Amino acid sequence: MKIPSVKGTRDFYPPVMAVRNFLVDGWKAASRRSGFEEYDGPIFEHLMMYQVKSGEEIVEQLFHLTDRGGRELAIRPEITPTLARMVGQQINSLPRPIKWFSVPRLCRAERPQKGRLREFFQWNLDIVGVADPLADAEVIFTTLDYLAGVGLGPADVQARISSRRLLAAYLRGLGLDESRLDAVYPVLDKKPKVPPDAFEEMLRTCVPEEAIAVGIHRFMELTDPADLAGLSLSDGTQAEAFEAARRELADVMRWLDRMGMGAYCRFDPGIVRGLAYYTGVVFEVHEATGSLRAICGGGRYDNLLADFGGPAMPATGMGMGDCVLEILLREKGLLADDLPTRRLDWTVCCLDEALMETAVEAVAALRRSGRAADMAYKPAGLGKQLKWAAAAHAGRVAILGREFLEDRRIIIKDMQTGEQKGVDFDRFLSGHYDD
RNA sequence: GUGGAAGUAGCUCAGUCGGCUAGAGCACCAGAUUGUGGUUCUGGGGGUCGCGGGUUCAAGUCCCGUCUUCCACCCCA
């Protein structure tokens, strides 16, 4: 009986695995360049962990199971709750600042579509314990540093940055009650994604008050953060909060400019982020034409640790999935379609059955010395073996043939230059591989 | 969860009005090739035509169901 693969999953055959490694290795390298440390957690957690801050619908999109002890568990759909748990458990002994990254494998029981599967990898960056806008800027910088490193310029991708705190202060300042904010966020989040009149209708349904709706429009149409100063709020307390959030956002933009990423960044009041998760600066990186879904998203979530029963602790972070990124890189021609699946320093060509033992000895010696080396299981024509060596991206080839039978010499061929020379096999075997 | 399209070799696909033993290219394996690199030529393996049912003398082809994939919604931590 033939068993099919599971809906929304991928098989990573070596060439596909090479692509995945290309993405993951790049993520890890960028993280380390910015001083982040790697962590990971278990692939499943108590179901409750995801019910704490999520609604029914999100729980429906979890793969959940009951273990033999009756525990309700779920495969992780994100790693931030795990991070919050891990940090909370050892908060008093962890050196600060906590700058951690991870590339977890995540699962969500959603319907697969372009740029979204049921199992995927996601690069996560988080800085815990730093309220300074410099930390937000550093998360965004590291994200952009990676994207720049794989060849995406400011004409290809743009970081759209805004602030939940700014928006909240503004909405309260317009007279919108605190309790209604969570209902308004998803509507504003939709603005760039739906036609103007559809947005208008959603907004009016949610905010019937003419004056408030007009005020929201004024805010949503801004493009220059400097214009924020021109928005006046009659409520003194909110005006103060608004001003504080405005400075904070301006600081983030200023730091990013200093970090050489100014061309990638712009203020976009349409960046709200769907759920009531974020508390301050929020951002998304989009492909310039906006044809794909967001490449990544993140922001400040100062309440999350406390929500998970930990201490109050400021935090800011980012998540980037592999699916959309791969589509984008492919579209832009930035993904080689022949990434090597292995890279050998040496292959050994054995041309004579009588030399098989010597060939195996040579391969093993190379391997024991730390070099990647391989050989065929049976002697074969030199042409065929060189073809195989080229396909395996071998740097050099050691040829065991008639020279060995004559006077124990082997031929070493450099596959880049094509140059070759004869060397004494015993000298070679005693460690002179690179002479 | 809703709607649309598609499923034929490992991959990309052809297969006429329902009619002969279901084909091509690529890939893979072997040989030509008994010592020099992704060339060329020859040969080979590989198919329950997604699966199940129906109509028919006859189904890859028509009908129904189902599964999977892709696309658009819902949602997006």
PDB file of N, CA, C and O (backbone and C1' of nucleotides) in Angstrom, chain A residues 382-391 393-395 397 413-420, chain B residues 33 35-39:
ATOM      1  N   LEU A 382      38.089   6.079 -16.055  1.00  0.00           N
ATOM      2  CA  LEU A 382      38.462   7.375 -15.491  1.00  0.00           C
ATOM      3  C   LEU A 382      37.482   8.463 -15.920  1.00  0.00           C
ATOM      4  O   LEU A 382      37.116   9.326 -15.128  1.00  0.00           O
ATOM      5  N   GLY A 383      37.065   8.408 -17.165  1.00  0.00           N
ATOM      6  CA  GLY A 383      36.129   9.426 -17.661  1.00  0.00           C
ATOM      7  C   GLY A 383      34.873   9.464 -16.814  1.00  0.00           C
ATOM      8  O   GLY A 383      34.402  10.516 -16.388  1.00  0.00           O
ATOM      9  N   LYS A 384      34.347   8.323 -16.536  1.00  0.00           N
ATOM     10  CA  LYS A 384      33.129   8.223 -15.749  1.00  0.00           C
ATOM     11  C   LYS A 384      33.346   8.735 -14.321  1.00  0.00           C
ATOM     12  O   LYS A 384      32.511   9.444 -13.757  1.00  0.00           O
ATOM     13  N   GLN A 385      34.492   8.389 -13.752  1.00  0.00           N
ATOM     14  CA  GLN A 385      34.750   8.802 -12.375  1.00  0.00           C
ATOM     15  C   GLN A 385      34.998  10.307 -12.273  1.00  0.00           C
ATOM     16  O   GLN A 385      34.627  10.940 -11.287  1.00  0.00           O
ATOM     17  N   LEU A 386      35.622  10.873 -13.287  1.00  0.00           N
ATOM     18  CA  LEU A 386      35.845  12.327 -13.278  1.00  0.00           C
ATOM     19  C   LEU A 386      34.515  13.059 -13.421  1.00  0.00           C
ATOM     20  O   LEU A 386      34.289  14.112 -12.832  1.00  0.00           O
ATOM     21  N   LYS A 387      33.647  12.484 -14.196  1.00  0.00           N
ATOM     22  CA  LYS A 387      32.318  13.062 -14.375  1.00  0.00           C
ATOM     23  C   LYS A 387      31.601  13.095 -13.027  1.00  0.00           C
ATOM     24  O   LYS A 387      30.990  14.082 -12.635  1.00  0.00           O
ATOM     25  N   TRP A 388      31.714  12.009 -12.313  1.00  0.00           N
ATOM     26  CA  TRP A 388      31.090  11.905 -10.991  1.00  0.00           C
ATOM     27  C   TRP A 388      31.732  12.912 -10.029  1.00  0.00           C
ATOM     28  O   TRP A 388      31.046  13.586  -9.260  1.00  0.00           O
ATOM     29  N   ALA A 389      33.079  13.033 -10.099  1.00  0.00           N
ATOM     30  CA  ALA A 389      33.799  13.966  -9.223  1.00  0.00           C
ATOM     31  C   ALA A 389      33.346  15.403  -9.489  1.00  0.00           C
ATOM     32  O   ALA A 389      33.151  16.193  -8.567  1.00  0.00           O
ATOM     33  N   ALA A 390      33.147  15.738 -10.763  1.00  0.00           N
ATOM     34  CA  ALA A 390      32.713  17.091 -11.112  1.00  0.00           C
ATOM     35  C   ALA A 390      31.306  17.342 -10.568  1.00  0.00           C
ATOM     36  O   ALA A 390      31.010  18.404 -10.045  1.00  0.00           O
ATOM     37  N   ALA A 391      30.442  16.343 -10.702  1.00  0.00           N
ATOM     38  CA  ALA A 391      29.064  16.481 -10.221  1.00  0.00           C
ATOM     39  C   ALA A 391      29.024  16.655  -8.699  1.00  0.00           C
ATOM     40  O   ALA A 391      28.135  17.320  -8.171  1.00  0.00           O
ATOM     41  N   HIS A 393      31.162  18.249  -7.024  1.00  0.00           N
ATOM     42  CA  HIS A 393      31.909  19.470  -6.721  1.00  0.00           C
ATOM     43  C   HIS A 393      33.213  19.178  -5.979  1.00  0.00           C
ATOM     44  O   HIS A 393      33.570  19.885  -5.035  1.00  0.00           O
ATOM     45  N   ALA A 394      33.896  18.114  -6.401  1.00  0.00           N
ATOM     46  CA  ALA A 394      35.152  17.747  -5.741  1.00  0.00           C
ATOM     47  C   ALA A 394      36.233  18.767  -6.079  1.00  0.00           C
ATOM     48  O   ALA A 394      36.322  19.243  -7.212  1.00  0.00           O
ATOM     49  N   GLY A 395      37.043  19.103  -5.075  1.00  0.00           N
ATOM     50  CA  GLY A 395      38.140  20.030  -5.304  1.00  0.00           C
ATOM     51  C   GLY A 395      39.293  19.342  -6.018  1.00  0.00           C
ATOM     52  O   GLY A 395      39.848  19.874  -6.969  1.00  0.00           O
ATOM     53  N   VAL A 397      41.148  15.299  -7.163  1.00  0.00           N
ATOM     54  CA  VAL A 397      40.931  13.882  -7.407  1.00  0.00           C
ATOM     55  C   VAL A 397      42.266  13.160  -7.290  1.00  0.00           C
ATOM     56  O   VAL A 397      43.275  13.638  -7.818  1.00  0.00           O
ATOM     57  N   LYS A 413      44.812  15.425  -9.333  1.00  0.00           N
ATOM     58  CA  LYS A 413      44.288  16.364 -10.325  1.00  0.00           C
ATOM     59  C   LYS A 413      43.477  17.444  -9.626  1.00  0.00           C
ATOM     60  O   LYS A 413      42.605  17.141  -8.812  1.00  0.00           O
ATOM     61  N   ASP A 414      43.791  18.681  -9.931  1.00  0.00           N
ATOM     62  CA  ASP A 414      43.007  19.816  -9.424  1.00  0.00           C
ATOM     63  C   ASP A 414      41.838  20.046 -10.369  1.00  0.00           C
ATOM     64  O   ASP A 414      42.029  20.322 -11.547  1.00  0.00           O
ATOM     65  N   MET A 415      40.624  19.935  -9.848  1.00  0.00           N
ATOM     66  CA  MET A 415      39.449  19.996 -10.733  1.00  0.00           C
ATOM     67  C   MET A 415      39.141  21.402 -11.215  1.00  0.00           C
ATOM     68  O   MET A 415      38.398  21.579 -12.173  1.00  0.00           O
ATOM     69  N   GLN A 416      39.676  22.407 -10.519  1.00  0.00           N
ATOM     70  CA  GLN A 416      39.439  23.777 -10.989  1.00  0.00           C
ATOM     71  C   GLN A 416      40.353  24.097 -12.169  1.00  0.00           C
ATOM     72  O   GLN A 416      39.912  24.535 -13.216  1.00  0.00           O
ATOM     73  N   THR A 417      41.665  23.869 -11.950  1.00  0.00           N
ATOM     74  CA  THR A 417      42.639  24.261 -12.977  1.00  0.00           C
ATOM     75  C   THR A 417      42.872  23.160 -13.993  1.00  0.00           C
ATOM     76  O   THR A 417      43.346  23.423 -15.093  1.00  0.00           O
ATOM     77  N   GLY A 418      42.572  21.924 -13.627  1.00  0.00           N
ATOM     78  CA  GLY A 418      42.839  20.815 -14.525  1.00  0.00           C
ATOM     79  C   GLY A 418      44.270  20.308 -14.421  1.00  0.00           C
ATOM     80  O   GLY A 418      44.628  19.307 -15.032  1.00  0.00           O
ATOM     81  N   GLU A 419      45.088  21.026 -13.636  1.00  0.00           N
ATOM     82  CA  GLU A 419      46.495  20.615 -13.491  1.00  0.00           C
ATOM     83  C   GLU A 419      46.588  19.289 -12.742  1.00  0.00           C
ATOM     84  O   GLU A 419      45.814  19.029 -11.839  1.00  0.00           O
ATOM     85  N   GLN A 420      47.582  18.508 -13.098  1.00  0.00           N
ATOM     86  CA  GLN A 420      47.786  17.278 -12.355  1.00  0.00           C
ATOM     87  C   GLN A 420      49.268  16.958 -12.245  1.00  0.00           C
ATOM     88  O   GLN A 420      50.083  17.408 -13.015  1.00  0.00           O
TER      89      GLN A 420
ATOM     90  P     U B  33      34.516   1.449 -27.922  1.00  0.00           P
ATOM     91  O5'   U B  33      35.390   1.086 -26.670  1.00  0.00           O
ATOM     92  C5'   U B  33      34.865   0.815 -25.393  1.00  0.00           C
ATOM     93  C4'   U B  33      35.358   1.863 -24.410  1.00  0.00           C
ATOM     94  C3'   U B  33      34.611   1.778 -23.079  1.00  0.00           C
ATOM     95  O3'   U B  33      35.559   1.756 -22.033  1.00  0.00           O
ATOM     96  C1'   U B  33      34.590   4.009 -23.925  1.00  0.00           C
ATOM     97  P     G B  35      41.771   2.512 -19.612  1.00  0.00           P
ATOM     98  O5'   G B  35      41.717   4.043 -20.071  1.00  0.00           O
ATOM     99  C5'   G B  35      40.677   4.901 -19.674  1.00  0.00           C
ATOM    100  C4'   G B  35      41.304   6.247 -19.369  1.00  0.00           C
ATOM    101  C3'   G B  35      42.248   6.723 -20.454  1.00  0.00           C
ATOM    102  O3'   G B  35      42.188   8.136 -20.495  1.00  0.00           O
ATOM    103  C1'   G B  35      43.422   6.498 -18.414  1.00  0.00           C
ATOM    104  P     U B  36      41.525   8.823 -21.752  1.00  0.00           P
ATOM    105  O5'   U B  36      40.768  10.072 -21.148  1.00  0.00           O
ATOM    106  C5'   U B  36      39.609   9.892 -20.326  1.00  0.00           C
ATOM    107  C4'   U B  36      39.396  11.138 -19.505  1.00  0.00           C
ATOM    108  C3'   U B  36      39.639  12.435 -20.267  1.00  0.00           C
ATOM    109  O3'   U B  36      38.765  13.416 -19.756  1.00  0.00           O
ATOM    110  C1'   U B  36      41.074  12.328 -18.404  1.00  0.00           C
ATOM    111  P     G B  37      37.601  14.039 -20.582  1.00  0.00           P
ATOM    112  O5'   G B  37      36.589  14.525 -19.468  1.00  0.00           O
ATOM    113  C5'   G B  37      35.851  13.559 -18.684  1.00  0.00           C
ATOM    114  C4'   G B  37      34.857  14.315 -17.839  1.00  0.00           C
ATOM    115  C3'   G B  37      34.134  15.414 -18.600  1.00  0.00           C
ATOM    116  O3'   G B  37      32.796  15.480 -18.164  1.00  0.00           O
ATOM    117  C1'   G B  37      35.342  16.351 -16.788  1.00  0.00           C
ATOM    118  P     G B  38      31.749  14.762 -18.979  1.00  0.00           P
ATOM    119  O5'   G B  38      30.556  15.790 -18.927  1.00  0.00           O
ATOM    120  C5'   G B  38      29.278  15.300 -18.545  1.00  0.00           C
ATOM    121  C4'   G B  38      28.266  16.424 -18.496  1.00  0.00           C
ATOM    122  C3'   G B  38      28.186  17.325 -19.703  1.00  0.00           C
ATOM    123  O3'   G B  38      26.832  17.341 -20.122  1.00  0.00           O
ATOM    124  C1'   G B  38      28.157  18.596 -17.752  1.00  0.00           C
ATOM    125  P     U B  39      26.386  16.124 -21.077  1.00  0.00           P
ATOM    126  O5'   U B  39      27.130  16.373 -22.464  1.00  0.00           O
ATOM    127  C5'   U B  39      27.104  17.650 -23.077  1.00  0.00           C
ATOM    128  C4'   U B  39      27.634  17.513 -24.467  1.00  0.00           C
ATOM    129  C3'   U B  39      26.970  16.440 -25.317  1.00  0.00           C
ATOM    130  O3'   U B  39      25.739  16.881 -25.864  1.00  0.00           O
ATOM    131  C1'   U B  39      29.323  16.277 -25.533  1.00  0.00           C
TER     132        U B  39
END
